[in-house]
PDB file of C-alpha atoms in Angstrom:
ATOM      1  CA  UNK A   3      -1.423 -21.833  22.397  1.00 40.00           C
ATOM      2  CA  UNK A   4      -4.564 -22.798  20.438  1.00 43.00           C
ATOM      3  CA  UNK A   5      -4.533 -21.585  16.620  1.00 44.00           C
ATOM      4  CA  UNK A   6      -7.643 -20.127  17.224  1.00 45.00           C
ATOM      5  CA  UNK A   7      -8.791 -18.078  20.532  1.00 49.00           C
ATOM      6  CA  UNK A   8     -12.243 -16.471  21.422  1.00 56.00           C
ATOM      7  CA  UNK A   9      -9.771 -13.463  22.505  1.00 73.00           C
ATOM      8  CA  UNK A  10      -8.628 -12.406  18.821  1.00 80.00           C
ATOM      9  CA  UNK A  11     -10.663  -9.559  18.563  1.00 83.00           C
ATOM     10  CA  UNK A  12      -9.648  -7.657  22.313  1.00 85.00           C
ATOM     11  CA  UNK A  13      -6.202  -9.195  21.626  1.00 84.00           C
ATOM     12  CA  UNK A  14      -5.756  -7.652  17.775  1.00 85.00           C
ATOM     13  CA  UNK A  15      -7.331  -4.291  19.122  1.00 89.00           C
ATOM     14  CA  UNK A  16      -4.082  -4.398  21.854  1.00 87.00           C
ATOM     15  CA  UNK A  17      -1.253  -5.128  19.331  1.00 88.00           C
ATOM     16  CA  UNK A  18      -2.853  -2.607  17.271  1.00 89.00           C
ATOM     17  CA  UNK A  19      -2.508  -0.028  19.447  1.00 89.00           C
ATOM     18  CA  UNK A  20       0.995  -1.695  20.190  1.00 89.00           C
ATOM     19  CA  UNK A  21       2.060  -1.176  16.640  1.00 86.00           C
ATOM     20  CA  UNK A  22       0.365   2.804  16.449  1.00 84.00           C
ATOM     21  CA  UNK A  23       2.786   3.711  19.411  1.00 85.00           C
ATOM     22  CA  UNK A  24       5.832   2.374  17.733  1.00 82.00           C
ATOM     23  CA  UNK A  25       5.069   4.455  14.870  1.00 78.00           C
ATOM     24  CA  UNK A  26       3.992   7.432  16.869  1.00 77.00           C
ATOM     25  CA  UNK A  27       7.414   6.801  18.635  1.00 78.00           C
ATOM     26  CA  UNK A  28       8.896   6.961  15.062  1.00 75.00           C
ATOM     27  CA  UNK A  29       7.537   9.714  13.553  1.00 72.00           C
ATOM     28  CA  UNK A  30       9.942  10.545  10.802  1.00 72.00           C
ATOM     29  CA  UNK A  31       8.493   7.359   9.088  1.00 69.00           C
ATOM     30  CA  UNK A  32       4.922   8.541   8.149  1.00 67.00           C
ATOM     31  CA  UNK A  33       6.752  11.701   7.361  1.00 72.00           C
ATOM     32  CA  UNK A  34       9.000  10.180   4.649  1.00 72.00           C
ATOM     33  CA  UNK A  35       6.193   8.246   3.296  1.00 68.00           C
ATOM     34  CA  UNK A  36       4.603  11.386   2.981  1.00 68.00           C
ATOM     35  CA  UNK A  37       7.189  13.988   1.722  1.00 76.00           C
ATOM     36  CA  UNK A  38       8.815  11.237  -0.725  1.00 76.00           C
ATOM     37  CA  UNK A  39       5.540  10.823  -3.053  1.00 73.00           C
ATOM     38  CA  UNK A  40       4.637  14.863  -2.566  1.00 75.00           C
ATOM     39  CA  UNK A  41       8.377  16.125  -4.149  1.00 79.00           C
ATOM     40  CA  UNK A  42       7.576  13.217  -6.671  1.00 75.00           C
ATOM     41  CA  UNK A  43       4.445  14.926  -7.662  1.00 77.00           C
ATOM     42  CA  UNK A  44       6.032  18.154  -7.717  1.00 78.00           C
ATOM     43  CA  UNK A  45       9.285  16.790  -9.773  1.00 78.00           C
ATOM     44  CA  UNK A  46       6.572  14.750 -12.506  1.00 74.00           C
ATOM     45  CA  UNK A  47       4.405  17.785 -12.911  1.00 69.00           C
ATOM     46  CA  UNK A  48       7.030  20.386 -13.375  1.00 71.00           C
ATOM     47  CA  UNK A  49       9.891  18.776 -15.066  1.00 69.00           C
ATOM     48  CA  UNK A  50       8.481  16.317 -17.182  1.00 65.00           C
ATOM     49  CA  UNK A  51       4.621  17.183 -17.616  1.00 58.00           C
ATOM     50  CA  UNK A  52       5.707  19.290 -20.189  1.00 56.00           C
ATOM     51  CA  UNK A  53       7.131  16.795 -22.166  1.00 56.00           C
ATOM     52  CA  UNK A  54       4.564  13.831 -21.760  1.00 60.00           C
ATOM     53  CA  UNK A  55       2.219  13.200 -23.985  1.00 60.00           C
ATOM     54  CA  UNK A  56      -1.082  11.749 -22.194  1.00 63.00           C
ATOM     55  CA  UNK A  57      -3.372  12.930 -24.829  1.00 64.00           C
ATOM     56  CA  UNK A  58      -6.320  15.578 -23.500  1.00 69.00           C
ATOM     57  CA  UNK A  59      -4.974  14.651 -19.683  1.00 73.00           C
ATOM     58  CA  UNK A  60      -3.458  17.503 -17.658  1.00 80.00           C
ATOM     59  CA  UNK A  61      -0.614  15.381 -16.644  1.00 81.00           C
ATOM     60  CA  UNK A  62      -0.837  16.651 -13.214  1.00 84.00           C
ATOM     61  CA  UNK A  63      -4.578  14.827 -13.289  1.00 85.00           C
ATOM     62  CA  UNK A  64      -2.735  11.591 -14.846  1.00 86.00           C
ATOM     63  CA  UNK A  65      -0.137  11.238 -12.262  1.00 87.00           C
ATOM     64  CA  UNK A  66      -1.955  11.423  -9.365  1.00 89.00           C
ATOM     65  CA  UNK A  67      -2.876   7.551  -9.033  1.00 91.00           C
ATOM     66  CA  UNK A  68       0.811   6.639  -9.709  1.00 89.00           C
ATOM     67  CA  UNK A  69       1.647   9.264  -6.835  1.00 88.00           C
ATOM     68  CA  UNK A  70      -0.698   7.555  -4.487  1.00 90.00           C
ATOM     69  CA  UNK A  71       0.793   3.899  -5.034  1.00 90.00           C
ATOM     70  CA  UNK A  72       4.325   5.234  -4.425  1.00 86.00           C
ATOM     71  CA  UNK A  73       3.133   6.826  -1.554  1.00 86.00           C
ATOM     72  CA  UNK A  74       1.368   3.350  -0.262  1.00 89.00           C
ATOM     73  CA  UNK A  75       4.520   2.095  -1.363  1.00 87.00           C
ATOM     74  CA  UNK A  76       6.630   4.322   0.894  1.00 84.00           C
ATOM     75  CA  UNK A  77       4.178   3.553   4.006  1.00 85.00           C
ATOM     76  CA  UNK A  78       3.785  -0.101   3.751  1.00 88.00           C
ATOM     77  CA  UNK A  79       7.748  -0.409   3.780  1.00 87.00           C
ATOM     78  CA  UNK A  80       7.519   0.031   7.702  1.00 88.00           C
ATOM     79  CA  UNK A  81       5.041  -2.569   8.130  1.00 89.00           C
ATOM     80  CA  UNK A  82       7.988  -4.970   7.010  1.00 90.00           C
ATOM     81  CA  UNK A  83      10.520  -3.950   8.979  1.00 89.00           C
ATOM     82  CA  UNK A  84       8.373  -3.671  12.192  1.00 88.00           C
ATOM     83  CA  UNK A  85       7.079  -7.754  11.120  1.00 89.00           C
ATOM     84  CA  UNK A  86      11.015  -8.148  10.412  1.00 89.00           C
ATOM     85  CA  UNK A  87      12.282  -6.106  13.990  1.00 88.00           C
ATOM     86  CA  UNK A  88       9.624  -8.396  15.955  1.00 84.00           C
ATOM     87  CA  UNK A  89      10.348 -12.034  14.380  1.00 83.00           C
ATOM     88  CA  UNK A  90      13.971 -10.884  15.097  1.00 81.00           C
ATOM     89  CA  UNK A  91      14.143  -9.653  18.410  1.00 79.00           C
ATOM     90  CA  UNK A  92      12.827 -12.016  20.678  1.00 74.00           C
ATOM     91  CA  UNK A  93       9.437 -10.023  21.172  1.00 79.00           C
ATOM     92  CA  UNK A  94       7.132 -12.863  19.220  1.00 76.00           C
ATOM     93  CA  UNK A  95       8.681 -15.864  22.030  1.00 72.00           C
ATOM     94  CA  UNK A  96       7.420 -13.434  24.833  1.00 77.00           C
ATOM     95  CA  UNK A  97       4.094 -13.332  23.351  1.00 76.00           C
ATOM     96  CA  UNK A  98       4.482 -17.275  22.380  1.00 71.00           C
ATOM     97  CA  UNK A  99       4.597 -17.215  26.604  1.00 73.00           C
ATOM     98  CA  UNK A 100       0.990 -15.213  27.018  1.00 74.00           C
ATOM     99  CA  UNK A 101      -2.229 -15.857  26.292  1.00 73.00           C
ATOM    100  CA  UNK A 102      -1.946 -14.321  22.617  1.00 74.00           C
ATOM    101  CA  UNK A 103      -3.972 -15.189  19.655  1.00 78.00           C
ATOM    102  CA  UNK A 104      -1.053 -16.065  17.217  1.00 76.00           C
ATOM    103  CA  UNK A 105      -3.332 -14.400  14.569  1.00 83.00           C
ATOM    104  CA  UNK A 106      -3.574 -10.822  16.108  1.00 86.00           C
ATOM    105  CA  UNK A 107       0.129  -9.859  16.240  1.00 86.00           C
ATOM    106  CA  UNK A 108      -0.212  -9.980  12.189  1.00 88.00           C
ATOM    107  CA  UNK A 109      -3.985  -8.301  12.475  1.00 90.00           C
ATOM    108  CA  UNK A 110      -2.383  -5.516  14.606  1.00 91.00           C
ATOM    109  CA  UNK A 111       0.615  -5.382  12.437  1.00 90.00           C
ATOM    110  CA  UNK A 112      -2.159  -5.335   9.298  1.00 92.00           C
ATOM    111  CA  UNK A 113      -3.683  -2.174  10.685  1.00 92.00           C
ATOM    112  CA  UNK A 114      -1.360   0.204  12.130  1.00 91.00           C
ATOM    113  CA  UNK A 115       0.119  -0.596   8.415  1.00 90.00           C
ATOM    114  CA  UNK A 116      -3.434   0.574   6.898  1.00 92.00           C
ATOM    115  CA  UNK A 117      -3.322   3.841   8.935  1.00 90.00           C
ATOM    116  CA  UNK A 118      -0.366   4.808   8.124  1.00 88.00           C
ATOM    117  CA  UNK A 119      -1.343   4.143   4.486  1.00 89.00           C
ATOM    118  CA  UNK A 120      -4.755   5.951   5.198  1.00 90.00           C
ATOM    119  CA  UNK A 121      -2.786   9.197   6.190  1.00 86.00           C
ATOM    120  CA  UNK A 122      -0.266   8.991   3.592  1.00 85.00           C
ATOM    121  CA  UNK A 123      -2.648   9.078   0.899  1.00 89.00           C
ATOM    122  CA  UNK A 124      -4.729  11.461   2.509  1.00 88.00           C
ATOM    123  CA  UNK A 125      -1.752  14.009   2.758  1.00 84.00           C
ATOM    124  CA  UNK A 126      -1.333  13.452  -1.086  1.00 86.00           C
ATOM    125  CA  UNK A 127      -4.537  13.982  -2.219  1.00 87.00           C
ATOM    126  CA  UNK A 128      -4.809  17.098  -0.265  1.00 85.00           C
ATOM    127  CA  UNK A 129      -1.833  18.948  -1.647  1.00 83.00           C
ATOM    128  CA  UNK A 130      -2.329  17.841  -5.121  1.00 85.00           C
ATOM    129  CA  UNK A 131      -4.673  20.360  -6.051  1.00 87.00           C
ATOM    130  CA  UNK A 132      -1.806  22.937  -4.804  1.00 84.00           C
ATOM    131  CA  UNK A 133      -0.078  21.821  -7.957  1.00 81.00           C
ATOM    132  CA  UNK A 134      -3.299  21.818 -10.004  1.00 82.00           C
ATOM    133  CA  UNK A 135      -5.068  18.108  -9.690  1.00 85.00           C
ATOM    134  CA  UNK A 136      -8.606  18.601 -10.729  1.00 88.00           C
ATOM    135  CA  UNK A 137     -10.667  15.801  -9.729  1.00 89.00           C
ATOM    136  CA  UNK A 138     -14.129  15.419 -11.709  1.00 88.00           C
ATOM    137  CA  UNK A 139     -15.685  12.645  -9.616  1.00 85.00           C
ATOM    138  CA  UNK A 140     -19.263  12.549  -7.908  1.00 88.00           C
ATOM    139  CA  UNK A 141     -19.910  11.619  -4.509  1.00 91.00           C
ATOM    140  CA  UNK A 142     -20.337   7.812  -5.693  1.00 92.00           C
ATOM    141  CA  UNK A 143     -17.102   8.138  -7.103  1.00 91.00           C
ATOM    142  CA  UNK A 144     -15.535   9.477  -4.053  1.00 93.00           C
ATOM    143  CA  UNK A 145     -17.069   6.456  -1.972  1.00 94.00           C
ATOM    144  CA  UNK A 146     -15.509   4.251  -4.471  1.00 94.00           C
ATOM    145  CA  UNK A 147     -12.641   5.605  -4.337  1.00 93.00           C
ATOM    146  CA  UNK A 148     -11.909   5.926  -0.933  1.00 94.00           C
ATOM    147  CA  UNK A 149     -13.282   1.750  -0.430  1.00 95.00           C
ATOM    148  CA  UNK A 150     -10.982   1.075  -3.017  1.00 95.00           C
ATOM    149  CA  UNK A 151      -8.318   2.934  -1.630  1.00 95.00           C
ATOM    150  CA  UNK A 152      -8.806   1.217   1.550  1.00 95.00           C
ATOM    151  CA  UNK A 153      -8.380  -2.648  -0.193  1.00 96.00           C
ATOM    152  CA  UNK A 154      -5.391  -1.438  -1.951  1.00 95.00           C
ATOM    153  CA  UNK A 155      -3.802  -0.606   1.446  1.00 95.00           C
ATOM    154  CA  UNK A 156      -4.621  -3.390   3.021  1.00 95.00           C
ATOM    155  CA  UNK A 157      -3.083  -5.504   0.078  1.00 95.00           C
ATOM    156  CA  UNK A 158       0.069  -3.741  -0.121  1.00 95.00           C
ATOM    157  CA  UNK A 159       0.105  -3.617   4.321  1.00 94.00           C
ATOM    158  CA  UNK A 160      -0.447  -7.476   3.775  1.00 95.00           C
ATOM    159  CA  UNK A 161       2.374  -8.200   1.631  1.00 95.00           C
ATOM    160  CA  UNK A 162       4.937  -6.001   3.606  1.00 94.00           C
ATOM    161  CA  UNK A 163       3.817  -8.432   6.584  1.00 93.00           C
ATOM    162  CA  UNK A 164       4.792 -11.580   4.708  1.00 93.00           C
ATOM    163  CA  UNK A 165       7.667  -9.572   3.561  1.00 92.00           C
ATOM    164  CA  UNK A 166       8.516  -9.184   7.208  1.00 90.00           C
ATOM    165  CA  UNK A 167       7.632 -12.769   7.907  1.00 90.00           C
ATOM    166  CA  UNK A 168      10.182 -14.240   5.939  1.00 91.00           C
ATOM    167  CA  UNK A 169      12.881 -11.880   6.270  1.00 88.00           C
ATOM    168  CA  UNK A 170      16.056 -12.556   8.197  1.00 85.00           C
ATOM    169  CA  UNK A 171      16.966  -9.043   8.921  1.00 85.00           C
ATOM    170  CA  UNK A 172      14.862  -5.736   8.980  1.00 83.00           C
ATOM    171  CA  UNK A 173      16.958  -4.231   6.350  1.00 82.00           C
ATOM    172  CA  UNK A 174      15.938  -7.200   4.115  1.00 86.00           C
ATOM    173  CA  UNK A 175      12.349  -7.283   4.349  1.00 86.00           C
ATOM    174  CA  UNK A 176      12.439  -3.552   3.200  1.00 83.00           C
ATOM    175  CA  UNK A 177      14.580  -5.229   0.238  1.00 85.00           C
ATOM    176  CA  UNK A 178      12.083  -7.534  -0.607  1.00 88.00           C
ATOM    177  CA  UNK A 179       9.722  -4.878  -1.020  1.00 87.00           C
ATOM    178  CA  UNK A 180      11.519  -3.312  -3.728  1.00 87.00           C
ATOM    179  CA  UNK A 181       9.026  -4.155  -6.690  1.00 86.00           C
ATOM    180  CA  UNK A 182       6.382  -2.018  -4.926  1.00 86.00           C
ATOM    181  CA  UNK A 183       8.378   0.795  -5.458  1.00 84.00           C
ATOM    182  CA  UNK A 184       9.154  -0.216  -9.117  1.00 87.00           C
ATOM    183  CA  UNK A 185       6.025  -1.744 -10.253  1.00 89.00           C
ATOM    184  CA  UNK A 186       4.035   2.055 -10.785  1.00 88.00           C
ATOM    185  CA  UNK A 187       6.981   2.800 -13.059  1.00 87.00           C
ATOM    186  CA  UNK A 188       6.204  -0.349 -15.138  1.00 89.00           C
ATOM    187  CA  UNK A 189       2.222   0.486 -15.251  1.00 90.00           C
ATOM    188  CA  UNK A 190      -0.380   3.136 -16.545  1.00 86.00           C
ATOM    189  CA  UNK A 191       0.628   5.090 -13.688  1.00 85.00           C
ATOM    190  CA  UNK A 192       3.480   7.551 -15.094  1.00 85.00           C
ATOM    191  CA  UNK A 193       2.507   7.543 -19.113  1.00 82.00           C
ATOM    192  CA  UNK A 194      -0.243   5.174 -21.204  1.00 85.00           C
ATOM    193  CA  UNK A 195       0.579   1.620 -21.247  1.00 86.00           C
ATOM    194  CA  UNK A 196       0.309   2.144 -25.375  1.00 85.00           C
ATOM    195  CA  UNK A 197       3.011   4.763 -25.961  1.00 83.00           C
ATOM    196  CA  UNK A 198       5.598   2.308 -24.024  1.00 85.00           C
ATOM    197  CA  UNK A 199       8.143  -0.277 -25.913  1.00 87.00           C
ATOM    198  CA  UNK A 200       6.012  -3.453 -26.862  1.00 87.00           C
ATOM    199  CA  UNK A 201       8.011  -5.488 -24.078  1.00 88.00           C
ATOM    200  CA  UNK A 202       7.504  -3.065 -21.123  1.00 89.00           C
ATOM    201  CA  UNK A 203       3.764  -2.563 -22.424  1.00 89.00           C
ATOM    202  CA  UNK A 204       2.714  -5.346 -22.753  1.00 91.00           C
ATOM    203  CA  UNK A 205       4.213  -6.547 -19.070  1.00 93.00           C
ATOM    204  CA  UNK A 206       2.075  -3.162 -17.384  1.00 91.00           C
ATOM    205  CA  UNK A 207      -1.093  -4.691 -19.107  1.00 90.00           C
ATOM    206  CA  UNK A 208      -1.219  -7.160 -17.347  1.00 91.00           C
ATOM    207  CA  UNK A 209       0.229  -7.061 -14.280  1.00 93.00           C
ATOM    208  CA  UNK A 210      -1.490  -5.961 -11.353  1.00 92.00           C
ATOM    209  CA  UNK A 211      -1.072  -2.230 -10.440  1.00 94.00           C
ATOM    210  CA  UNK A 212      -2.251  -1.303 -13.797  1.00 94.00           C
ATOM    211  CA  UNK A 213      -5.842  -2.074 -13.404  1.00 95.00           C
ATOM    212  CA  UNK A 214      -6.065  -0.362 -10.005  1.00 95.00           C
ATOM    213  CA  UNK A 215      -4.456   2.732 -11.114  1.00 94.00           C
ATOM    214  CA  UNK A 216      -6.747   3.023 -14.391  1.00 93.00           C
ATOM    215  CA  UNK A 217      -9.709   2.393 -11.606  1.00 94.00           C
ATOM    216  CA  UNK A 218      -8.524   5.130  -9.619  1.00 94.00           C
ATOM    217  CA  UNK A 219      -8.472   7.540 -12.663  1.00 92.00           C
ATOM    218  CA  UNK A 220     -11.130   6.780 -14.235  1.00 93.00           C
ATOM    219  CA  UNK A 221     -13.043   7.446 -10.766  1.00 93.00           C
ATOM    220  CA  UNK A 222     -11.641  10.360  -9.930  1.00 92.00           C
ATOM    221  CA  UNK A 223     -11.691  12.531 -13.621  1.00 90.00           C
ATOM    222  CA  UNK A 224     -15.153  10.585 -13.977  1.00 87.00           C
ATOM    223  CA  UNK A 225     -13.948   8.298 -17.280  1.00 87.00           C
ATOM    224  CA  UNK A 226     -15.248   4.918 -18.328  1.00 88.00           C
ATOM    225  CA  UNK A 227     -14.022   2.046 -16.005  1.00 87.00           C
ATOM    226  CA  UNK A 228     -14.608  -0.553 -18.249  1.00 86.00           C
ATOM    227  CA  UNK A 229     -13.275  -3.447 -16.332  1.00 91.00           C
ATOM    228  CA  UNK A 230     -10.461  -2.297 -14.610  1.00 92.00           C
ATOM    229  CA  UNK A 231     -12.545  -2.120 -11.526  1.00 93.00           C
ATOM    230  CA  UNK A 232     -13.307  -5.551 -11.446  1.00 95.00           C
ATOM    231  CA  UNK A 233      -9.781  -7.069 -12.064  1.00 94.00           C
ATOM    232  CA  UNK A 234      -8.190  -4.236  -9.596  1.00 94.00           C
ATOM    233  CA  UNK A 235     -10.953  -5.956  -7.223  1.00 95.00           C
ATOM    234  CA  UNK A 236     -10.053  -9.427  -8.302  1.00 95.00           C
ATOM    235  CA  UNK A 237      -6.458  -8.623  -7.771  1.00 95.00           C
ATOM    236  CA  UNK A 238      -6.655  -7.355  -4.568  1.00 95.00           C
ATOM    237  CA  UNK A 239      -8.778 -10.058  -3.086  1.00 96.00           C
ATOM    238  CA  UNK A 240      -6.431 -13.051  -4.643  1.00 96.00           C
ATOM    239  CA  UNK A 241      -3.437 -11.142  -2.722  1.00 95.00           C
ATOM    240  CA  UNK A 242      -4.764 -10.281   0.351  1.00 95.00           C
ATOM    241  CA  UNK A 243      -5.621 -13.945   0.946  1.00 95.00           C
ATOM    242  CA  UNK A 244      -2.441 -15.273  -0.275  1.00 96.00           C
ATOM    243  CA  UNK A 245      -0.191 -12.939   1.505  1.00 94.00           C
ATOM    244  CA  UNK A 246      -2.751 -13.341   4.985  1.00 93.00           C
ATOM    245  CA  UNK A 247      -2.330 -17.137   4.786  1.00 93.00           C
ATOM    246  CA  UNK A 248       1.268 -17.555   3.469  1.00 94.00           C
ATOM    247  CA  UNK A 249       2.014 -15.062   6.291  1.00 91.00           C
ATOM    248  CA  UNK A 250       0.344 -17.210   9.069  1.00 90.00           C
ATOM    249  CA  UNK A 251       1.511 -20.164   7.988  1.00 90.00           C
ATOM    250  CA  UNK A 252       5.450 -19.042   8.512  1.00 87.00           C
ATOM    251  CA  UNK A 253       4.680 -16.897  12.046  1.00 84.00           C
ATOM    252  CA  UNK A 254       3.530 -20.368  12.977  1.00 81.00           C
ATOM    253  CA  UNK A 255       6.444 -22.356  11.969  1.00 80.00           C
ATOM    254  CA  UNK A 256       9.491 -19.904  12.911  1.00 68.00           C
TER     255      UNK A 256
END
């Protein structure tokens, strides 16, 4: 099979629909990634928002961008293990048979991630206000947000694939995911980076989820962005190509 095929785009469109009817098959999924990050929400705000100190933030308001990467978090998990359950179970040396652009099993694996992603976050930003999330952002904002929402799905969908890619087993791709689920609690996302020990603070300045989650507050309660946007842009872009290649690169040796 030739590495690259004029059929990628009819063929990626297929295993994307593919990889929507194992998750519509599966629909307890979507609905942990959903529930999960909404009782979070609800345990942050109620238990400790009233001992957190975030300055003139309702804490409810300050959460919410943590909320949404655990809930990403959550959603890209299944990405992995449907990457993992395919390089696993034989499916990828029937396709390896057919007239399949190598490239659009990932692509359709990539997307189905996104929307599941989409949805998740879409769920969460719905019921927030139930709990008393008061967004301040402008109709730029919101356009911002929701492109910048989009990148930061595909990046996290991206590096559940290569998660999946190099797994052995399902249950260890969802392993190797475990810093996505840790990494919010490490970053601006649950309390400022400057009330934390010097150690841990210094780590969530600079490591990656901390710009995007600034980004998305600052958007949404209308605040200065400084440059968070641009390094939550920068960081997105350098790991969406990294994962995408490093990804391809073992689908086409195993």
């Amino acid at each position: 099979m030739k590495k690259f095929s004029r059929n990628i785009f009819p063929d990626s469109w297929i295993m994307f629909k593919r990889c929507l009817i194992i998750s519509l098959r599966n629909p307890e999924t979507l609905l942990t990634a959903t529930l999960i990050p909404f009782f979070l929400i609800l345990l942050f705000g109620t238990v400790f928002g009233s001992i957190s100190d975030v300055g003139d933030f309702n804490y409810i308001d300050f959460i919410v961008p943590g909320i949404i990467f655990q809930s990403i978090a959550q959603a890209s998990q299944y990405s992995a293990m449907n990457v993992a359950a395919d390089m696993t179970k034989g499916i990828i040396d029937r396709f390896r048979c057919m007239s399949v652009s190598k490239s659009a099993v990932l692509i359709g694996h990539t997307g189905a991630g996104v929307m599941r992603g989409i949805i998740s976050n879409i769920v969460i930003m719905a019921t927030a206000p139930i709990l008393g999330f008061r967004p301040q952002a402008g109709f730029v904002d919101w356009v911002l947000v929701i492109a910048l929402l989009l990148l930061i799905n595909i990046t996290f969908t991206l590096i559940a694939v290569l998660c999946g890619t190099i797994s052995k087993s399902v249950e260890g791709a969802t392993g190797l995911l475990f810093p996505l689920f840790i990494l919010p609690f490490t970053s601006s996302g649950f309390a400022p980076v400057d009330t934390m020990p010097r150690g841990i603070g210094r780590f969530a300045s600079i490591q990656p989820m901390t710009p995007m989650i600034d980004s998305l507050r600052a958007l949404t309660l209308d605040l200065p962005l400084g440059n968070s946007l641009m390094l939550a842009l920068t960081w997105c872009i350098v790991l969406s190509v990294v994962c995408f290649a490093v990804s391809m690169r073992t689908f086409n040796r195993k």
